[in-house]
Backbone as a printed PyTorch tensor [residue, N CA C, xyz], in Angstrom:
tensor([[[ 56.3410, 137.0250, -47.4430],
         [ 57.8490, 137.2720, -46.5640],
         [ 56.9970, 137.5170, -45.1030]],

        [[ 57.3940, 136.7010, -44.0800],
         [ 57.2250, 137.2980, -42.8890],
         [ 57.8380, 136.3860, -41.6730]],

        [[ 57.6810, 137.1070, -40.9710],
         [ 58.6690, 136.3870, -39.4140],
         [ 57.3960, 135.5290, -38.7990]],

        [[ 57.8900, 134.3900, -38.5200],
         [ 57.4400, 133.8390, -37.6230],
         [ 57.4990, 132.5870, -36.2890]],

        [[ 57.0150, 133.2450, -35.3510],
         [ 57.9060, 132.7800, -34.1370],
         [ 56.9990, 131.3830, -33.5710]],

        [[ 57.5670, 130.7770, -32.7260],
         [ 57.7790, 129.6030, -32.3620],
         [ 57.7390, 129.5840, -30.7280]],

        [[ 57.6010, 128.1550, -29.5730],
         [ 58.1120, 128.6260, -28.6280],
         [ 57.6840, 128.8280, -27.5200]],

        [[ 56.2690, 129.5570, -27.3300],
         [ 55.6580, 129.8940, -26.3600],
         [ 55.3610, 128.5240, -25.7830]],

        [[ 54.4770, 129.1840, -24.5710],
         [ 53.5250, 128.0790, -23.8160],
         [ 53.4190, 128.6890, -22.1630]],

        [[ 53.2460, 127.7500, -21.6750],
         [ 53.2780, 127.7410, -19.9430],
         [ 53.9750, 127.3220, -19.1150]],

        [[ 54.6310, 128.2910, -18.2890],
         [ 56.0090, 127.6110, -17.4700],
         [ 55.8030, 127.9640, -16.3780]],

        [[ 56.5330, 127.6360, -15.2110],
         [ 56.8030, 127.8280, -13.7120],
         [ 57.3830, 128.8610, -13.6770]],

        [[ 56.7190, 130.0190, -12.6320],
         [ 58.3380, 130.7810, -12.3480],
         [ 59.3520, 130.2250, -11.4710]],

        [[ 60.5450, 130.6240, -12.0520],
         [ 61.7680, 130.0040, -12.0110],
         [ 62.1580, 129.7410, -13.3220]],

        [[ 61.5160, 129.5520, -14.6120],
         [ 61.6370, 128.0100, -15.4450],
         [ 62.4940, 128.8530, -16.6440]],

        [[ 62.2720, 128.0660, -17.1980],
         [ 63.0700, 128.8670, -18.9440],
         [ 62.5050, 128.6160, -19.6360]],

        [[ 62.4630, 129.1000, -20.9860],
         [ 61.6960, 128.8960, -22.1520],
         [ 62.8340, 129.2750, -23.3530]],

        [[ 63.1200, 129.0730, -24.6810],
         [ 63.0410, 129.5170, -25.6370],
         [ 62.4970, 129.3140, -26.6930]],

        [[ 62.3690, 130.8350, -27.2370],
         [ 61.2200, 131.3900, -28.5800],
         [ 62.3930, 131.1640, -29.7650]],

        [[ 61.7700, 130.6780, -30.4820],
         [ 62.3070, 131.2880, -31.4870],
         [ 61.4510, 131.5920, -32.9000]],

        [[ 62.0950, 132.5630, -33.7160],
         [ 61.8990, 133.1730, -35.0510],
         [ 62.4110, 133.0890, -36.7670]],

        [[ 61.6540, 132.8510, -37.0230],
         [ 61.8330, 132.2020, -38.8020],
         [ 62.2000, 133.4120, -39.5850]],

        [[ 63.1960, 133.7810, -39.8040],
         [ 63.3920, 134.7400, -40.7570],
         [ 63.7830, 135.0720, -42.0430]],

        [[ 63.0250, 135.7430, -43.0080],
         [ 63.0420, 135.4080, -44.1500],
         [ 63.6640, 136.4820, -44.5450]],

        [[ 64.8020, 136.3050, -46.2400],
         [ 65.2830, 136.8280, -46.9670],
         [ 64.7700, 138.7030, -46.8920]],

        [[ 65.6440, 139.3340, -46.0470],
         [ 64.9450, 140.9740, -45.7860],
         [ 66.1020, 141.7160, -46.7190]],

        [[ 65.4020, 142.8940, -47.2650],
         [ 66.3550, 143.6580, -47.9290],
         [ 67.8100, 144.1340, -46.9770]],

        [[ 68.9540, 144.0200, -47.6570],
         [ 70.1580, 144.0320, -46.7550],
         [ 70.1010, 145.5190, -46.1790]],

        [[ 69.2520, 146.4740, -46.1450],
         [ 68.9610, 147.6040, -45.2670],
         [ 68.4660, 147.1800, -43.8740]],

        [[ 68.5230, 146.0390, -43.8750],
         [ 67.5660, 145.6880, -42.2470],
         [ 68.8010, 145.0770, -41.5880]],

        [[ 68.9810, 145.8910, -41.0010],
         [ 69.9200, 146.1060, -39.9410],
         [ 69.7460, 145.6480, -38.3180]],

        [[ 69.1340, 145.5820, -37.9700],
         [ 67.8140, 144.8750, -36.6680],
         [ 67.0780, 144.1300, -36.5430]],

        [[ 67.5510, 143.5170, -35.4490],
         [ 66.1540, 142.0720, -35.0410],
         [ 66.3680, 142.5190, -33.5070]],

        [[ 65.1620, 142.2460, -33.4480],
         [ 64.1310, 142.4930, -31.7720],
         [ 63.4850, 141.4540, -31.5370]],

        [[ 63.5530, 141.6090, -30.2120],
         [ 62.3380, 140.5840, -29.6480],
         [ 61.1900, 141.7860, -29.1520]],

        [[ 60.3010, 141.5530, -28.9480],
         [ 59.5600, 142.9830, -28.5950],
         [ 58.3090, 141.9630, -27.5600]],

        [[ 56.9890, 142.5340, -26.6260],
         [ 56.4610, 141.8220, -26.1440],
         [ 55.6230, 142.5000, -25.3390]],

        [[ 53.9030, 142.3380, -25.5740],
         [ 52.5980, 143.5410, -24.8710],
         [ 51.9310, 142.2230, -23.9000]],

        [[ 52.1020, 142.5860, -22.9990],
         [ 51.0800, 142.1930, -21.6430],
         [ 49.9870, 142.9880, -21.9360]],

        [[ 49.0150, 142.0430, -21.3000],
         [ 47.5810, 142.4510, -21.1980],
         [ 47.0970, 143.7510, -21.1060]],

        [[ 46.5180, 144.6660, -21.6220],
         [ 46.4220, 146.1010, -21.2190],
         [ 47.7020, 146.9630, -21.0000]],

        [[ 48.9140, 146.5460, -21.6630],
         [ 50.1760, 147.5540, -21.7530],
         [ 50.3340, 147.7800, -23.1480]],

        [[ 51.0800, 148.8580, -23.2310],
         [ 51.9360, 149.0760, -24.4840],
         [ 52.6280, 147.4380, -25.5630]],

        [[ 52.8320, 147.4130, -26.0210],
         [ 54.1980, 147.0590, -27.2330],
         [ 55.4000, 147.5070, -26.7010]],

        [[ 56.2950, 146.7810, -26.2310],
         [ 57.5050, 146.9860, -25.2480],
         [ 58.6440, 146.3970, -26.3320]],

        [[ 59.8760, 147.1310, -26.3880],
         [ 60.9460, 146.3080, -26.8740],
         [ 62.1840, 145.7170, -25.8750]],

        [[ 62.2340, 144.6630, -25.4980],
         [ 63.2360, 144.0800, -24.7590],
         [ 64.3600, 143.4910, -25.1420]],

        [[ 64.9570, 143.3290, -26.5160],
         [ 66.2690, 143.1130, -26.9910],
         [ 66.5060, 143.2340, -28.4310]],

        [[ 67.2670, 143.0210, -28.7290],
         [ 67.9450, 143.4050, -29.7510],
         [ 69.2760, 143.2130, -30.2750]],

        [[ 69.3410, 142.8550, -31.2570],
         [ 70.3690, 142.3650, -31.8470],
         [ 71.1510, 143.4600, -33.2760]],

        [[ 72.2770, 143.4150, -33.8070],
         [ 72.3620, 144.4130, -34.7260],
         [ 73.2420, 143.4360, -35.7540]],

        [[ 73.2340, 143.8250, -36.8240],
         [ 74.2200, 143.3320, -38.1060],
         [ 75.4800, 142.9970, -37.8050]],

        [[ 76.4760, 143.5650, -36.7790],
         [ 77.1580, 142.6710, -36.2840],
         [ 77.4190, 142.2890, -35.1360]],

        [[ 75.9080, 141.4170, -34.8750],
         [ 76.0540, 140.6320, -33.9510],
         [ 76.0660, 141.2980, -32.1650]],

        [[ 76.0420, 142.7280, -32.1260],
         [ 76.0510, 143.2070, -30.8440],
         [ 74.4060, 143.3590, -29.7060]],

        [[ 73.8690, 142.4930, -29.4580],
         [ 73.1420, 142.6390, -28.1770],
         [ 72.7080, 143.6170, -27.2410]],

        [[ 71.5090, 144.0450, -27.1910],
         [ 71.3990, 144.9700, -26.1260],
         [ 69.8290, 144.4040, -25.7210]],

        [[ 69.9110, 144.9700, -24.2610],
         [ 68.9080, 144.4370, -23.4180],
         [ 68.1530, 145.7660, -22.9250]],

        [[ 66.7670, 145.4890, -22.3510],
         [ 66.3660, 146.7870, -21.3530],
         [ 66.5420, 146.3240, -19.6900]],

        [[ 66.4170, 147.1080, -18.7740],
         [ 66.5590, 146.3960, -17.5470],
         [ 65.7620, 145.3930, -16.9240]],

        [[ 64.7930, 145.2080, -17.4910],
         [ 64.0250, 144.0480, -16.8180],
         [ 64.4360, 142.6100, -17.5970]],

        [[ 65.0640, 142.4970, -18.4000],
         [ 65.4790, 141.4460, -18.7190],
         [ 67.2800, 141.1530, -18.6840]],

        [[ 67.7070, 141.6120, -18.4070],
         [ 69.1360, 142.1760, -18.8540],
         [ 69.5150, 140.6170, -17.6480]],

        [[ 70.7160, 140.0280, -18.2920],
         [ 70.7340, 138.8250, -17.1760],
         [ 70.0830, 137.5140, -17.1100]],

        [[ 68.7870, 137.6460, -17.6290],
         [ 67.9980, 136.7180, -17.8510],
         [ 67.5650, 136.2590, -19.2010]],

        [[ 67.3420, 137.4150, -19.7340],
         [ 67.3160, 136.5100, -21.6700],
         [ 68.5650, 137.1210, -22.4650]],

        [[ 68.8150, 136.0460, -23.2410],
         [ 69.9040, 135.6580, -24.0500],
         [ 68.9310, 136.0540, -25.6620]],

        [[ 69.5010, 137.3440, -26.4240],
         [ 69.1240, 136.9920, -28.0910],
         [ 70.0060, 136.5030, -28.8820]],

        [[ 69.6740, 135.8720, -29.7550],
         [ 71.4370, 135.3500, -30.3420],
         [ 70.1940, 135.1840, -32.3830]],

        [[ 71.0680, 135.0400, -33.1060],
         [ 70.9020, 135.0290, -34.5080],
         [ 71.8150, 134.2180, -35.2290]],

        [[ 71.1050, 133.4360, -35.7880],
         [ 71.7090, 131.8720, -36.5170],
         [ 71.6720, 132.6780, -37.8340]],

        [[ 72.6790, 133.0530, -38.1950],
         [ 72.2670, 133.2900, -39.8340],
         [ 71.9960, 132.1900, -40.9880]],

        [[ 72.9200, 131.6720, -40.4620],
         [ 73.0960, 130.0940, -41.4650],
         [ 71.1710, 129.5510, -41.5620]],

        [[ 70.9220, 129.1060, -40.4040],
         [ 69.4610, 128.9060, -40.2830],
         [ 68.6730, 130.0410, -40.6390]],

        [[ 68.7830, 131.0900, -40.5070],
         [ 67.7130, 131.7730, -40.7490],
         [ 66.9010, 131.9740, -39.4100]],

        [[ 67.3600, 132.1070, -38.2960],
         [ 66.4720, 132.0430, -36.8690],
         [ 66.8630, 133.2070, -36.2210]],

        [[ 66.3220, 133.8990, -35.2010],
         [ 66.6530, 134.2880, -34.4200],
         [ 66.0180, 134.0520, -33.1310]],

        [[ 66.6380, 133.7140, -31.9820],
         [ 65.9530, 132.8080, -30.4270],
         [ 66.5750, 134.0600, -29.6310]],

        [[ 65.7150, 133.8710, -28.6070],
         [ 65.1000, 134.7620, -26.9820],
         [ 65.3580, 133.0690, -26.1350]],

        [[ 66.7340, 133.1190, -25.4610],
         [ 66.5780, 132.1660, -24.2540],
         [ 66.2370, 133.0710, -23.0610]],

        [[ 65.3540, 132.3430, -22.3910],
         [ 64.8350, 133.3760, -21.0540],
         [ 65.0100, 132.0970, -20.2980]],

        [[ 65.4350, 132.5600, -19.3460],
         [ 65.6830, 131.8400, -18.0030],
         [ 65.0400, 132.9300, -16.2800]],

        [[ 64.8270, 132.2030, -15.6830],
         [ 64.1480, 132.4300, -14.2080],
         [ 63.3210, 133.2480, -14.3190]],

        [[ 62.1930, 132.9680, -15.4260],
         [ 61.1070, 133.8600, -15.5380],
         [ 60.2730, 134.1490, -14.4120]],

        [[ 59.3570, 134.9790, -14.6010],
         [ 58.5690, 135.4910, -13.6060],
         [ 57.1850, 136.0420, -13.9270]],

        [[ 56.2360, 136.1180, -12.9570],
         [ 55.0750, 135.8770, -13.6380],
         [ 54.7610, 137.7410, -14.2040]],

        [[ 55.4490, 138.5110, -14.1320],
         [ 55.6970, 139.6030, -15.0140],
         [ 56.1330, 139.7620, -16.5090]],

        [[ 56.8020, 138.2500, -16.7650],
         [ 57.1060, 138.0760, -17.7470],
         [ 56.0980, 137.6480, -19.2300]],

        [[ 54.9230, 137.2580, -18.0360],
         [ 53.5550, 137.1840, -18.8810],
         [ 53.4560, 137.8510, -19.8820]],

        [[ 53.1290, 137.6160, -21.3280],
         [ 53.2020, 138.2380, -22.2960],
         [ 53.1100, 137.9730, -23.7050]],

        [[ 52.4180, 138.2860, -24.7240],
         [ 52.3610, 138.0250, -26.2060],
         [ 53.7780, 138.7750, -26.4990]],

        [[ 54.8950, 137.4260, -27.0950],
         [ 56.3030, 137.9460, -27.6560],
         [ 56.0610, 138.1350, -28.9650]],

        [[ 56.6400, 139.2680, -29.4630],
         [ 56.7530, 139.4470, -31.0350],
         [ 58.1210, 139.4570, -31.7870]],

        [[ 58.7590, 138.6450, -32.8600],
         [ 59.8670, 138.4810, -33.3590],
         [ 59.7340, 139.6570, -34.0200]],

        [[ 60.6090, 141.3870, -34.4910],
         [ 60.8510, 141.8430, -35.4960],
         [ 61.9590, 142.7160, -36.2350]],

        [[ 61.8850, 143.1800, -36.9760],
         [ 63.1490, 143.8000, -38.0250],
         [ 62.7490, 145.0400, -38.6690]],

        [[ 63.6830, 145.8220, -38.7570],
         [ 64.2220, 147.2330, -38.8400],
         [ 64.8120, 147.5620, -39.5460]],

        [[ 65.3470, 148.7680, -40.4720],
         [ 66.2690, 149.4640, -40.8030],
         [ 66.2650, 150.8060, -39.9040]],

        [[ 67.0580, 150.4410, -38.7250],
         [ 66.9810, 151.3110, -37.5040],
         [ 68.6160, 151.7340, -37.5440]],

        [[ 69.0050, 152.8170, -37.3430],
         [ 70.2530, 153.2140, -36.9300],
         [ 70.4950, 154.3740, -36.0240]],

        [[ 70.9680, 154.1290, -34.7520],
         [ 72.0360, 152.4060, -33.8750],
         [ 70.4240, 152.1520, -34.0530]],

        [[ 70.7610, 150.7830, -33.9830],
         [ 69.8820, 149.6810, -33.5270],
         [ 68.7890, 149.7360, -32.0300]],

        [[ 70.0620, 150.1960, -31.4060],
         [ 69.4720, 150.3950, -29.6820],
         [ 68.0800, 151.0630, -29.8870]],

        [[ 67.8170, 152.1940, -30.6380],
         [ 66.7290, 152.6770, -30.7570],
         [ 65.8120, 152.3870, -31.2560]],

        [[ 65.4590, 150.6590, -31.9070],
         [ 64.4390, 149.7420, -31.7460],
         [ 63.6630, 149.3970, -30.3470]],

        [[ 64.7980, 150.2750, -29.2210],
         [ 64.2720, 149.2350, -27.4420],
         [ 63.7480, 150.4560, -26.8710]],

        [[ 63.5350, 151.9700, -27.5400],
         [ 62.9630, 153.2520, -26.7500],
         [ 61.6010, 153.2670, -26.4190]],

        [[ 61.3650, 153.5960, -25.1450],
         [ 59.9370, 153.3820, -24.7150],
         [ 59.0710, 154.1260, -25.4340]],

        [[ 57.9640, 153.7020, -25.9330],
         [ 57.1150, 154.2500, -26.3110],
         [ 57.4340, 154.5250, -28.3000]],

        [[ 58.2380, 153.3120, -28.8150],
         [ 58.2870, 153.3150, -29.9380],
         [ 57.3400, 153.0900, -30.8850]],

        [[ 56.5040, 153.7340, -31.9500],
         [ 55.4140, 153.5560, -32.9130],
         [ 55.6780, 152.4900, -33.3890]],

        [[ 54.9770, 151.7740, -33.4400],
         [ 54.7140, 150.1570, -34.0330],
         [ 55.1630, 150.3120, -35.3790]],

        [[ 54.6810, 151.1450, -36.2550],
         [ 54.9940, 151.2750, -37.8050],
         [ 56.3880, 152.3570, -38.2860]],

        [[ 57.2620, 152.2260, -37.0030],
         [ 58.3300, 152.2340, -37.2200],
         [ 59.6210, 151.0910, -37.6480]],

        [[ 59.0100, 150.0270, -36.8260],
         [ 59.4320, 148.7410, -37.4570],
         [ 58.9610, 148.4430, -38.6960]],

        [[ 59.8890, 147.7390, -39.5630],
         [ 59.3330, 147.5240, -41.0970],
         [ 58.5870, 146.1930, -40.7480]],

        [[ 58.7130, 145.1410, -40.0210],
         [ 58.9800, 143.6660, -40.0020],
         [ 57.9490, 143.1030, -38.3910]],

        [[ 57.0160, 142.8050, -38.9160],
         [ 56.7310, 141.9240, -37.0070],
         [ 55.8550, 140.3490, -37.5120]],

        [[ 56.0200, 139.7290, -36.8190],
         [ 55.5690, 138.2510, -36.2480],
         [ 54.3210, 138.7300, -36.1550]],

        [[ 53.5810, 137.4740, -35.8870],
         [ 52.3380, 137.4390, -35.5430],
         [ 52.0830, 137.2710, -34.1120]],

        [[ 53.2180, 136.5220, -33.2830],
         [ 53.7260, 136.4250, -31.9020],
         [ 52.9370, 135.2350, -31.4430]],

        [[ 53.7700, 134.9510, -30.2100],
         [ 53.8670, 133.7700, -29.5780],
         [ 53.3000, 133.8190, -27.8790]],

        [[ 52.4270, 133.3330, -27.3980],
         [ 52.0640, 133.8350, -26.0740],
         [ 53.1450, 132.7610, -25.1300]],

        [[ 53.6670, 133.6150, -24.1590],
         [ 54.1690, 133.0270, -23.4060],
         [ 53.2540, 133.5400, -21.5140]],

        [[ 53.0290, 132.5330, -20.8510],
         [ 52.6770, 132.5300, -19.9810],
         [ 53.3880, 131.7740, -18.5640]],

        [[ 53.7760, 132.5640, -17.6210],
         [ 54.3950, 132.3840, -16.2770],
         [ 53.5400, 132.3680, -15.1240]],

        [[ 53.2420, 131.0810, -14.9990],
         [ 52.1860, 130.8040, -13.5960],
         [ 52.5190, 129.7070, -13.1020]],

        [[ 52.2940, 129.5760, -11.2960],
         [ 51.8850, 128.3350, -10.8950],
         [ 50.5680, 128.0560, -10.9490]]])
């Protein structure tokens, strides 16, 4: 069972992109789904999360531009990205964890081992 991202690519500044993540059946204790990203030479950072009630959380750098959503019927986790900036260029990862409260998954410096499941990542490049 593995998370699998899709939808990355090259996009112009100001453009939009939608990432998707196929989510396998996890233990019921897995209450938190999230998107992370890692730019070249930087730490992996959590940018958006959604808990089992559907409550969505974002870091300031993407708030108002990115939307996380989960379709339980289709077992998919999506990230809709708008008004993309060159600073959004990174490898994007889907993640899942048993973490309470879920907002803790977005804390700066979170050890990667604190997340129970990772996808392989999909590259997003914002460039003219």
